[in-house]
Amino acid sequence: MKTFVDVIESFKNRDKDALVYKTGYRTFRLTYKELYQQVLLTVALLKELKLNKGDRILLWGFNSPEWSTVFLACSYSGIVIVPIDATSLPEFVGKIHKAVGAKMIFHSLYKLPPQLNIPQFTLEYLNEYLKTVKSNPNLKATINENDLLEIVYTSGTTADPKGVMLTHKNLITNSQAIIKAVKPSSDLTFLSVLPLSHLFEQNPGLLTPLSVGATIVYMRGLRPNLIFKTLSEEHITNIILVPRLLKLFTDGIKRELDEKGLTGIVENIQKIPATAGFKKFLFYPIHKKFGLDFQFFISGGAPLDEELKTFWRELGFVILEGYGLTESSPVLTVTGFENTKPNSVGKAVDGVKLQITQDNEICAKGANITQGYFNNPQATKALFEDGWMRTGDLGTVDKDGYLFLKGRKKDLIVTGAGVNVYPEDIEKLLLKHPEVKDVCVLGLPADDGEQVHAEVILKKKIDLRKLIEKVNSGLTDSQQITSYSIWEKEDFPRTTTLKIQKRFVLTEIQKRNETALTRKGNNLPKLYLTIAQITGVDAKNIKPTSKLALDLKLSSINRVELVSFLEQEYNIDIDEEEITRETTVSDLEKIIKERKRYETKSIFMPWLLSRPMRVIRYIYNVIVTDNLLRLFCKRTVVGLEHIKDLHEPVIFISNHIGYFDAPNILAALPFHIRDRIACAAHREYFIVPKHQIFKRLQYGFFYYYASIFTNIYLFPRERGFKKSLEYTGFLLDNKWNILFFPEGKHSPTGKMLPFKTGIGWLIKEMQVPVVPIKHQGLEKIMAGDHQTLPKRGNVTITFGKPFRPDITKSIPKITHELQEMITSM
C-alpha cells in the first residue's frame, strides 16, 4: 500500500464490521462495504461542493464514523485535512483557518465555529447531506504517495501554533511499520478513546486497524458507565490510551478494592509468579470489567510509569508501549509482546533510525518523518539538524537498541549551579504519596538559574510542607524542591493526550497574585456558549443564577439534549433526575466539577422480549384481546401495503384516542411486525401517591397486565428520559419496532392534541424510519379517561408510508411536521 486510496479500495470486498458507534442510546454499525460506499458518496459530495485536490478543509469534531468517513474521503480526493481537537475553542479554529486558508469546515453538533465565511457542515448530519448527491460516486482518484495528506496543529492553545505537514507516504510507511512490529489481525476490536485529531489515535487507531480489516468502536463521550458497557457489549480486544487514562482505570480498581477490604489480599496474589492466562483466572472479576475478549493496552503520548505498568502486568494484562510525536506520523519506537526491558519504550520500528546527540537529545530519521511545518520555514529549519529530526526529548539507547526516555528538553531544569534536573524523577516520588492526586514540577526563573518548584493537587487537606520535606530527604542536593504551592483548580491544563502543559502552569503561577480577569465577550465559558446555542438566549445574558426553565426557557426535552452534550463534552456521567426546571447554571458547573459516578439501575423488564413470552402474548391476544375488540370495534385497515414488506425496525407514531387504540393497532399489524413491537406508555399515568393503597394495587395490576400482554415500557413526559431513550435504543438495536403516541395522553374528543417535543428528540437520536398512523372513530366507542362503558362503532386505522425525517431540522420543527403529516392523512 502506497496511499490511503489503496487502503480504501481494500474495503469493497470485506463484509465484516468496520466502524461501530455507541451513542449511549443506539449502536450503529458500518461494514467495510458500506464504509466504502459512504466514502465514495462523500467524495462525490465534496466534488459537487467544488473542492479540488490540494484544497484544505477543517475537521473539528468528536470521534465518530462520520469523522472517519470525511477524513477518508478527503484523503481519497487529494483534499488536505486540517484536523482540530474537538475541545479546542472557536478562537483557535479561527486562527487555524487564517493560517491555512480552508475552503470548508466539518464540525460536531453544538460546536460554534467563528465567522469563517466558508461553508459549514455538521458531522452528525453527513448522511442527510449524502442523500442530495447526484453525481456518480465511482470516482477514480489520482493520488501520489508524496501528496500532502494533512496539516496537524500540535496544540490548541499556543500563541503561535505550528502545522505539521504529513504526506500519504509518511502515514502509510509508519502504519506498515506498526503492523510489522505489533502484528494486529482482523479479529481485533479497537476501542477508540483518544481524539482522532491526534496522530497517536489516527494512525495506530484508525489507519492501521482498517488496513488489516479490524473493527473500531467509537463512543459519544468517554463516560465511565458507557466505557464499561461498551467493553462488555462489543467484545473489545484492545485500547490505545495515554498513561493518565490508564491511571484513572488503576485508581478506580484500587478504590473498589479498598471499599471491599481486599487490597492486601490482591497485592499478595499479584506477587505470585504465574502466566498471564492463570493471572486472568485469578483476577477474573477485574478482567470481567474489560470483557473476557480483552487482550492488551497500547500506551503512548507520554512515558508510562514502571510501577503502573507492573500493576497491570501482575493482574495478567498485557501492555505495549510506544514512543513518538506528531512529526513522525507518530510512532518511532514500540515495545513487543516479549523481550521488553523495564523503563524502556522499546526499539525503533522498521524504517526508523535513532541517534542521541551529545546533550542526550533524541533525533530520528525515516520515511515517516514530516517535511516540516506549513508556511513556517524558520521553525522547519530549527526542527532538523544534518538531516536528522530533533525530537526535543532526552534519552539514551542501550547496546541492544532499547530507548530510555529522560524527559522533555524544554522541561529540563537547569539550576544556578549548572546541574540538570529531570522533573519526571521528582514527580514520580511525589506521586507515590497517597495524599497527592497530581503534581507538576518545573523550573521557576531565578537570578542565578532556575529553582525547582512543585505545584501539587491534593486529595485531602494536609501539611504540604511536611510532605515536601519528606520527599526532599530522598533527593540529592541538586534536586531539592525549593518552592511549592497547592494548585487550587481541579486539574492542570493538558494537551489532547493529557500531558500537562507546563508553560501554562508557569504562566498561572506568575499571574497568581494578579486580579482575576472579568468574564466578558469571547471569554465566556464553554458551558455558557453551549447553553446559548441550545436555548437561543444571548450568552452574555446567562448568569450563574439563571434557572434552566424560568430564565433559559429550557423545556424538559431540551434539558435531556443539554445533558447529552455535557456528558460528551466533559466525559462524565450525569444523573438526569438531578437536572430539573429549578437547576441553575452554577448547579451545572458544580456537577461538572464533581464528576460523580452514577450507577444506573434499569426500570425495564427485558425478559418480556423472550420467545416464551412472545408466544404467550400472541396466543392470549388472538384468543382474548382481539375477540374483545371485535365486540366493540368494526375495524377497517387502510395502507397495509405500505408495511407488509417491512423488515427493518421502525417507529410507529399515532394519534392517541383511548385505551383501545394500542391493542387495535397491534391487532391490525402483520404477524412479523406484531411479534416484535413494544409500546411506549405514559410513565406518570402509573404513578400513584403512597397513601392511596387500593389505587396503587389497581394501577400496579394495570401496569403488569399491559407489560405482559401489550409489551409496554414506560416513557416519561417531564423527567427521566435517558433511561427510556436507552431502552428504546436497545429495542431498535435488537430489531424491535416501537409504537409511540406523541400527544402523551388521550384526546377525549378525537381532535389531535399538540405533540410533545420528545418525539422530535426520539427521531433525531434513533435514526430509523417512521410510519405515521391515523386512528379514527375510536372516540365514539371509548374516548380517553372520561367514559367507562364502551359502545360499538366503526374504526379506521390508516398506515402511511415509512419515511425518514430530516434530522438536520430542529426538534420543534420535526415534531410539527410529524403532527401535520398525521393530521393530513
PDB file of C-alpha atoms in Angstrom, residues 244-483:
ATOM      1  CA  ARG A 244      -3.184   9.203  32.556  1.00  0.00           C
ATOM      2  CA  LEU A 245      -6.208   7.255  31.309  1.00  0.00           C
ATOM      3  CA  LEU A 246      -4.582   4.021  32.448  1.00  0.00           C
ATOM      4  CA  LYS A 247      -4.031   5.619  35.848  1.00  0.00           C
ATOM      5  CA  LEU A 248      -7.725   6.547  36.035  1.00  0.00           C
ATOM      6  CA  PHE A 249      -8.581   2.868  35.486  1.00  0.00           C
ATOM      7  CA  THR A 250      -5.996   1.967  38.150  1.00  0.00           C
ATOM      8  CA  ASP A 251      -7.412   4.410  40.700  1.00  0.00           C
ATOM      9  CA  GLY A 252     -10.915   3.059  40.092  1.00  0.00           C
ATOM     10  CA  ILE A 253      -9.827  -0.545  40.691  1.00  0.00           C
ATOM     11  CA  LYS A 254      -7.821   0.357  43.818  1.00  0.00           C
ATOM     12  CA  ARG A 255     -10.713   2.413  45.211  1.00  0.00           C
ATOM     13  CA  GLU A 256     -13.104  -0.505  44.732  1.00  0.00           C
ATOM     14  CA  LEU A 257     -10.652  -2.927  46.375  1.00  0.00           C
ATOM     15  CA  ASP A 258     -10.238  -0.562  49.346  1.00  0.00           C
ATOM     16  CA  GLU A 259     -14.007  -0.295  49.779  1.00  0.00           C
ATOM     17  CA  LYS A 260     -14.280  -4.105  49.882  1.00  0.00           C
ATOM     18  CA  GLY A 261     -11.226  -4.537  52.110  1.00  0.00           C
ATOM     19  CA  LEU A 262      -9.432  -6.659  49.503  1.00  0.00           C
ATOM     20  CA  THR A 263      -6.353  -4.518  48.826  1.00  0.00           C
ATOM     21  CA  GLY A 264      -3.917  -6.590  50.910  1.00  0.00           C
ATOM     22  CA  ILE A 265      -5.177  -9.909  49.552  1.00  0.00           C
ATOM     23  CA  VAL A 266      -4.927  -8.740  45.932  1.00  0.00           C
ATOM     24  CA  GLU A 267      -1.425  -7.321  46.443  1.00  0.00           C
ATOM     25  CA  ASN A 268      -0.246 -10.678  47.812  1.00  0.00           C
ATOM     26  CA  ILE A 269      -1.813 -12.621  44.939  1.00  0.00           C
ATOM     27  CA  GLN A 270      -0.279 -10.210  42.407  1.00  0.00           C
ATOM     28  CA  LYS A 271       3.201 -11.228  43.549  1.00  0.00           C
ATOM     29  CA  ILE A 272       2.572 -14.909  42.767  1.00  0.00           C
ATOM     30  CA  PRO A 273       4.678 -15.864  39.702  1.00  0.00           C
ATOM     31  CA  ALA A 274       2.273 -17.141  37.061  1.00  0.00           C
ATOM     32  CA  THR A 275       1.432 -16.885  33.388  1.00  0.00           C
ATOM     33  CA  ALA A 276      -0.848 -14.109  32.118  1.00  0.00           C
ATOM     34  CA  GLY A 277      -3.500 -16.735  31.412  1.00  0.00           C
ATOM     35  CA  PHE A 278      -3.504 -18.009  35.003  1.00  0.00           C
ATOM     36  CA  LYS A 279      -3.490 -14.424  36.329  1.00  0.00           C
ATOM     37  CA  LYS A 280      -6.559 -13.792  34.187  1.00  0.00           C
ATOM     38  CA  PHE A 281      -8.244 -16.650  36.035  1.00  0.00           C
ATOM     39  CA  LEU A 282      -7.082 -15.397  39.451  1.00  0.00           C
ATOM     40  CA  PHE A 283      -8.314 -11.858  38.806  1.00  0.00           C
ATOM     41  CA  TYR A 284     -11.448 -12.818  36.906  1.00  0.00           C
ATOM     42  CA  PRO A 285     -13.666 -10.069  38.462  1.00  0.00           C
ATOM     43  CA  ILE A 286     -11.250  -7.361  37.276  1.00  0.00           C
ATOM     44  CA  HIS A 287     -10.830  -8.878  33.807  1.00  0.00           C
ATOM     45  CA  LYS A 288     -14.604  -9.199  33.536  1.00  0.00           C
ATOM     46  CA  LYS A 289     -14.897  -5.394  33.726  1.00  0.00           C
ATOM     47  CA  PHE A 290     -12.896  -5.131  30.498  1.00  0.00           C
ATOM     48  CA  GLY A 291     -14.634  -8.042  28.831  1.00  0.00           C
ATOM     49  CA  LEU A 292     -13.258 -11.545  28.580  1.00  0.00           C
ATOM     50  CA  ASP A 293     -12.103 -10.917  24.991  1.00  0.00           C
ATOM     51  CA  PHE A 294      -9.746  -8.127  26.072  1.00  0.00           C
ATOM     52  CA  GLN A 295      -6.112  -8.761  25.084  1.00  0.00           C
ATOM     53  CA  PHE A 296      -3.877  -5.719  25.522  1.00  0.00           C
ATOM     54  CA  PHE A 297      -3.422  -1.979  26.108  1.00  0.00           C
ATOM     55  CA  ILE A 298      -1.230   0.176  23.881  1.00  0.00           C
ATOM     56  CA  SER A 299       0.151   3.144  25.803  1.00  0.00           C
ATOM     57  CA  GLY A 300       1.789   6.219  24.331  1.00  0.00           C
ATOM     58  CA  GLY A 301       1.750  10.001  24.244  1.00  0.00           C
ATOM     59  CA  ALA A 302       3.776  10.213  27.480  1.00  0.00           C
ATOM     60  CA  PRO A 303       6.174   7.968  29.443  1.00  0.00           C
ATOM     61  CA  LEU A 304       4.441   5.129  31.271  1.00  0.00           C
ATOM     62  CA  ASP A 305       5.489   4.809  34.893  1.00  0.00           C
ATOM     63  CA  GLU A 306       7.091   1.422  35.542  1.00  0.00           C
ATOM     64  CA  GLU A 307       5.034   0.911  38.731  1.00  0.00           C
ATOM     65  CA  LEU A 308       1.824   1.473  36.780  1.00  0.00           C
ATOM     66  CA  LYS A 309       2.998  -0.960  34.129  1.00  0.00           C
ATOM     67  CA  THR A 310       3.882  -3.546  36.775  1.00  0.00           C
ATOM     68  CA  PHE A 311       0.483  -3.174  38.496  1.00  0.00           C
ATOM     69  CA  TRP A 312      -1.365  -4.171  35.338  1.00  0.00           C
ATOM     70  CA  ARG A 313       1.034  -6.917  34.303  1.00  0.00           C
ATOM     71  CA  GLU A 314       0.725  -8.505  37.742  1.00  0.00           C
ATOM     72  CA  LEU A 315      -3.052  -8.553  37.195  1.00  0.00           C
ATOM     73  CA  GLY A 316      -2.490 -10.532  34.000  1.00  0.00           C
ATOM     74  CA  PHE A 317      -2.906  -7.693  31.470  1.00  0.00           C
ATOM     75  CA  VAL A 318      -0.541  -7.130  28.548  1.00  0.00           C
ATOM     76  CA  ILE A 319       0.725  -3.587  27.913  1.00  0.00           C
ATOM     77  CA  LEU A 320       2.571  -2.448  24.812  1.00  0.00           C
ATOM     78  CA  GLU A 321       4.218   0.955  24.881  1.00  0.00           C
ATOM     79  CA  GLY A 322       5.066   3.266  22.027  1.00  0.00           C
ATOM     80  CA  TYR A 323       7.003   6.483  21.699  1.00  0.00           C
ATOM     81  CA  GLY A 324       6.829   9.133  19.033  1.00  0.00           C
ATOM     82  CA  LEU A 325       5.475  12.518  18.120  1.00  0.00           C
ATOM     83  CA  THR A 326       3.240  14.143  15.545  1.00  0.00           C
ATOM     84  CA  GLU A 327       6.218  14.992  13.339  1.00  0.00           C
ATOM     85  CA  SER A 328       6.999  11.265  12.980  1.00  0.00           C
ATOM     86  CA  SER A 329       3.458  10.182  11.987  1.00  0.00           C
ATOM     87  CA  PRO A 330       3.689   9.390  15.012  1.00  0.00           C
ATOM     88  CA  VAL A 331       5.471   6.154  16.110  1.00  0.00           C
ATOM     89  CA  LEU A 332       9.254   5.928  16.472  1.00  0.00           C
ATOM     90  CA  THR A 333       9.601   3.010  18.867  1.00  0.00           C
ATOM     91  CA  VAL A 334       7.382   0.273  20.277  1.00  0.00           C
ATOM     92  CA  THR A 335       7.778  -2.495  22.806  1.00  0.00           C
ATOM     93  CA  GLY A 336       6.959  -6.030  21.718  1.00  0.00           C
ATOM     94  CA  PHE A 337       4.887  -8.706  23.438  1.00  0.00           C
ATOM     95  CA  GLU A 338       8.139 -10.324  24.558  1.00  0.00           C
ATOM     96  CA  ASN A 339      11.768  -9.332  25.200  1.00  0.00           C
ATOM     97  CA  THR A 340      10.963  -5.975  26.792  1.00  0.00           C
ATOM     98  CA  LYS A 341      13.132  -4.093  29.252  1.00  0.00           C
ATOM     99  CA  PRO A 342      11.961  -2.195  32.359  1.00  0.00           C
ATOM    100  CA  ASN A 343      11.587   1.591  31.836  1.00  0.00           C
ATOM    101  CA  SER A 344      12.238   1.234  28.095  1.00  0.00           C
ATOM    102  CA  VAL A 345       9.844   2.432  25.365  1.00  0.00           C
ATOM    103  CA  GLY A 346      11.110  -0.265  23.040  1.00  0.00           C
ATOM    104  CA  LYS A 347      13.126  -0.405  19.856  1.00  0.00           C
ATOM    105  CA  ALA A 348      12.830   1.719  16.716  1.00  0.00           C
ATOM    106  CA  VAL A 349      10.160   0.450  14.327  1.00  0.00           C
ATOM    107  CA  ASP A 350      11.069  -0.691  10.836  1.00  0.00           C
ATOM    108  CA  GLY A 351      12.446   2.127   8.683  1.00  0.00           C
ATOM    109  CA  VAL A 352      13.262   4.443  11.596  1.00  0.00           C
ATOM    110  CA  LYS A 353      16.802   5.317  12.691  1.00  0.00           C
ATOM    111  CA  LEU A 354      17.595   6.931  16.049  1.00  0.00           C
ATOM    112  CA  GLN A 355      20.579   8.998  17.104  1.00  0.00           C
ATOM    113  CA  ILE A 356      21.414  10.511  20.503  1.00  0.00           C
ATOM    114  CA  THR A 357      23.251  13.858  20.480  1.00  0.00           C
ATOM    115  CA  GLN A 358      25.956  14.913  22.940  1.00  0.00           C
ATOM    116  CA  ASP A 359      23.375  16.662  25.105  1.00  0.00           C
ATOM    117  CA  ASN A 360      21.187  13.484  25.110  1.00  0.00           C
ATOM    118  CA  GLU A 361      18.548  14.760  22.665  1.00  0.00           C
ATOM    119  CA  ILE A 362      16.834  12.027  20.631  1.00  0.00           C
ATOM    120  CA  CYS A 363      16.977  12.557  16.867  1.00  0.00           C
ATOM    121  CA  ALA A 364      15.236  10.468  14.215  1.00  0.00           C
ATOM    122  CA  LYS A 365      15.324   9.763  10.508  1.00  0.00           C
ATOM    123  CA  GLY A 366      12.933   7.799   8.259  1.00  0.00           C
ATOM    124  CA  ALA A 367      10.235   7.908   5.580  1.00  0.00           C
ATOM    125  CA  ASN A 368       7.645   8.673   8.274  1.00  0.00           C
ATOM    126  CA  ILE A 369       9.273  11.992   9.211  1.00  0.00           C
ATOM    127  CA  THR A 370       7.489  15.215   8.250  1.00  0.00           C
ATOM    128  CA  GLN A 371       8.898  17.539   5.608  1.00  0.00           C
ATOM    129  CA  GLY A 372       8.331  20.416   8.028  1.00  0.00           C
ATOM    130  CA  TYR A 373       5.829  22.980   9.239  1.00  0.00           C
ATOM    131  CA  PHE A 374       3.233  24.626   6.994  1.00  0.00           C
ATOM    132  CA  ASN A 375       4.294  28.114   5.866  1.00  0.00           C
ATOM    133  CA  ASN A 376       6.896  28.259   8.634  1.00  0.00           C
ATOM    134  CA  PRO A 377      10.398  27.862   7.162  1.00  0.00           C
ATOM    135  CA  GLN A 378      12.094  29.168  10.310  1.00  0.00           C
ATOM    136  CA  ALA A 379      10.501  26.510  12.553  1.00  0.00           C
ATOM    137  CA  THR A 380      11.169  23.862   9.888  1.00  0.00           C
ATOM    138  CA  LYS A 381      14.845  24.765   9.788  1.00  0.00           C
ATOM    139  CA  ALA A 382      15.064  24.538  13.585  1.00  0.00           C
ATOM    140  CA  LEU A 383      13.435  21.084  13.505  1.00  0.00           C
ATOM    141  CA  PHE A 384      16.265  19.480  11.521  1.00  0.00           C
ATOM    142  CA  GLU A 385      19.979  19.192  12.010  1.00  0.00           C
ATOM    143  CA  ASP A 386      22.134  17.491   9.370  1.00  0.00           C
ATOM    144  CA  GLY A 387      19.086  15.663   8.005  1.00  0.00           C
ATOM    145  CA  TRP A 388      18.006  14.367  11.436  1.00  0.00           C
ATOM    146  CA  MET A 389      14.753  15.481  13.069  1.00  0.00           C
ATOM    147  CA  ARG A 390      15.244  16.815  16.580  1.00  0.00           C
ATOM    148  CA  THR A 391      12.519  15.429  18.833  1.00  0.00           C
ATOM    149  CA  GLY A 392      13.075  17.771  21.782  1.00  0.00           C
ATOM    150  CA  ASP A 393      13.081  14.682  24.040  1.00  0.00           C
ATOM    151  CA  LEU A 394      16.010  13.484  26.086  1.00  0.00           C
ATOM    152  CA  GLY A 395      17.017   9.855  26.292  1.00  0.00           C
ATOM    153  CA  THR A 396      19.572   7.094  25.878  1.00  0.00           C
ATOM    154  CA  VAL A 397      19.813   3.962  23.730  1.00  0.00           C
ATOM    155  CA  ASP A 398      21.466   0.849  25.146  1.00  0.00           C
ATOM    156  CA  LYS A 399      23.646  -1.628  23.246  1.00  0.00           C
ATOM    157  CA  ASP A 400      20.595  -3.734  22.326  1.00  0.00           C
ATOM    158  CA  GLY A 401      18.830  -0.773  20.729  1.00  0.00           C
ATOM    159  CA  TYR A 402      16.283  -0.128  23.518  1.00  0.00           C
ATOM    160  CA  LEU A 403      15.341   3.525  24.046  1.00  0.00           C
ATOM    161  CA  PHE A 404      15.022   5.033  27.537  1.00  0.00           C
ATOM    162  CA  LEU A 405      13.381   8.453  27.947  1.00  0.00           C
ATOM    163  CA  LYS A 406      14.648  11.104  30.358  1.00  0.00           C
ATOM    164  CA  GLY A 407      12.108  13.864  29.725  1.00  0.00           C
ATOM    165  CA  ARG A 408      11.462  16.873  27.530  1.00  0.00           C
ATOM    166  CA  LYS A 409      14.467  19.019  26.713  1.00  0.00           C
ATOM    167  CA  LYS A 410      12.434  22.186  27.209  1.00  0.00           C
ATOM    168  CA  ASP A 411      11.211  20.912  30.611  1.00  0.00           C
ATOM    169  CA  LEU A 412      14.749  20.233  31.826  1.00  0.00           C
ATOM    170  CA  ILE A 413      15.528  22.374  34.890  1.00  0.00           C
ATOM    171  CA  VAL A 414      18.992  23.950  34.941  1.00  0.00           C
ATOM    172  CA  THR A 415      19.859  25.119  38.462  1.00  0.00           C
ATOM    173  CA  GLY A 416      22.117  28.026  39.404  1.00  0.00           C
ATOM    174  CA  ALA A 417      24.916  25.502  39.904  1.00  0.00           C
ATOM    175  CA  GLY A 418      24.520  24.409  36.264  1.00  0.00           C
ATOM    176  CA  VAL A 419      23.139  20.993  37.251  1.00  0.00           C
ATOM    177  CA  ASN A 420      20.483  19.370  35.043  1.00  0.00           C
ATOM    178  CA  VAL A 421      17.388  18.238  36.969  1.00  0.00           C
ATOM    179  CA  TYR A 422      14.813  15.978  35.348  1.00  0.00           C
ATOM    180  CA  PRO A 423      11.360  16.949  36.726  1.00  0.00           C
ATOM    181  CA  GLU A 424       9.895  13.500  35.985  1.00  0.00           C
ATOM    182  CA  ASP A 425      12.148  11.932  38.636  1.00  0.00           C
ATOM    183  CA  ILE A 426      10.780  14.250  41.333  1.00  0.00           C
ATOM    184  CA  GLU A 427       7.184  13.917  40.132  1.00  0.00           C
ATOM    185  CA  LYS A 428       7.377  10.124  40.471  1.00  0.00           C
ATOM    186  CA  LEU A 429       8.464  10.449  44.117  1.00  0.00           C
ATOM    187  CA  LEU A 430       5.650  12.887  44.957  1.00  0.00           C
ATOM    188  CA  LEU A 431       3.015  10.743  43.242  1.00  0.00           C
ATOM    189  CA  LYS A 432       3.911   7.791  45.463  1.00  0.00           C
ATOM    190  CA  HIS A 433       2.274   9.561  48.404  1.00  0.00           C
ATOM    191  CA  PRO A 434      -1.433   8.697  48.762  1.00  0.00           C
ATOM    192  CA  GLU A 435      -2.363  12.299  49.643  1.00  0.00           C
ATOM    193  CA  VAL A 436      -1.139  13.569  46.249  1.00  0.00           C
ATOM    194  CA  LYS A 437      -3.628  13.499  43.384  1.00  0.00           C
ATOM    195  CA  ASP A 438      -1.256  15.006  40.789  1.00  0.00           C
ATOM    196  CA  VAL A 439       1.861  17.118  40.580  1.00  0.00           C
ATOM    197  CA  CYS A 440       3.727  19.373  38.169  1.00  0.00           C
ATOM    198  CA  VAL A 441       7.428  20.042  38.770  1.00  0.00           C
ATOM    199  CA  LEU A 442       9.021  22.844  36.759  1.00  0.00           C
ATOM    200  CA  GLY A 443      11.794  25.394  36.844  1.00  0.00           C
ATOM    201  CA  LEU A 444      10.939  28.876  38.125  1.00  0.00           C
ATOM    202  CA  PRO A 445      13.247  31.600  36.788  1.00  0.00           C
ATOM    203  CA  ALA A 446      15.674  32.908  39.437  1.00  0.00           C
ATOM    204  CA  ASP A 447      18.584  35.357  39.430  1.00  0.00           C
ATOM    205  CA  ASP A 448      21.213  32.622  39.159  1.00  0.00           C
ATOM    206  CA  GLY A 449      19.359  29.999  37.097  1.00  0.00           C
ATOM    207  CA  GLU A 450      16.175  28.056  37.853  1.00  0.00           C
ATOM    208  CA  GLN A 451      14.754  26.793  41.133  1.00  0.00           C
ATOM    209  CA  VAL A 452      12.869  23.519  41.412  1.00  0.00           C
ATOM    210  CA  HIS A 453       9.189  24.260  42.038  1.00  0.00           C
ATOM    211  CA  ALA A 454       6.413  21.732  42.778  1.00  0.00           C
ATOM    212  CA  GLU A 455       2.783  22.552  42.060  1.00  0.00           C
ATOM    213  CA  VAL A 456       0.646  19.972  43.861  1.00  0.00           C
ATOM    214  CA  ILE A 457      -3.006  18.882  43.663  1.00  0.00           C
ATOM    215  CA  LEU A 458      -4.036  17.208  46.917  1.00  0.00           C
ATOM    216  CA  LYS A 459      -6.718  14.594  47.519  1.00  0.00           C
ATOM    217  CA  LYS A 460      -7.274  15.927  51.040  1.00  0.00           C
ATOM    218  CA  LYS A 461      -6.017  18.788  53.179  1.00  0.00           C
ATOM    219  CA  ILE A 462      -2.595  18.024  54.706  1.00  0.00           C
ATOM    220  CA  ASP A 463       0.532  19.890  55.802  1.00  0.00           C
ATOM    221  CA  LEU A 464       2.213  20.200  52.406  1.00  0.00           C
ATOM    222  CA  ARG A 465       5.448  21.473  53.945  1.00  0.00           C
ATOM    223  CA  LYS A 466       5.962  18.212  55.853  1.00  0.00           C
ATOM    224  CA  LEU A 467       5.322  16.208  52.684  1.00  0.00           C
ATOM    225  CA  ILE A 468       7.873  18.270  50.714  1.00  0.00           C
ATOM    226  CA  GLU A 469      10.447  17.822  53.484  1.00  0.00           C
ATOM    227  CA  LYS A 470       9.858  14.066  53.396  1.00  0.00           C
ATOM    228  CA  VAL A 471      10.326  13.948  49.602  1.00  0.00           C
ATOM    229  CA  ASN A 472      13.419  16.172  49.750  1.00  0.00           C
ATOM    230  CA  SER A 473      15.024  13.734  52.181  1.00  0.00           C
ATOM    231  CA  GLY A 474      15.172  11.226  49.318  1.00  0.00           C
ATOM    232  CA  LEU A 475      16.578  13.687  46.749  1.00  0.00           C
ATOM    233  CA  THR A 476      20.129  14.832  46.042  1.00  0.00           C
ATOM    234  CA  ASP A 477      21.150  18.384  46.923  1.00  0.00           C
ATOM    235  CA  SER A 478      20.775  19.500  43.303  1.00  0.00           C
ATOM    236  CA  GLN A 479      17.245  18.038  43.051  1.00  0.00           C
ATOM    237  CA  GLN A 480      15.846  19.674  46.197  1.00  0.00           C
ATOM    238  CA  ILE A 481      12.382  21.236  45.869  1.00  0.00           C
ATOM    239  CA  THR A 482      12.970  24.852  46.906  1.00  0.00           C
ATOM    240  CA  SER A 483       9.438  26.210  46.405  1.00  0.00           C
TER     241      SER A 483
END
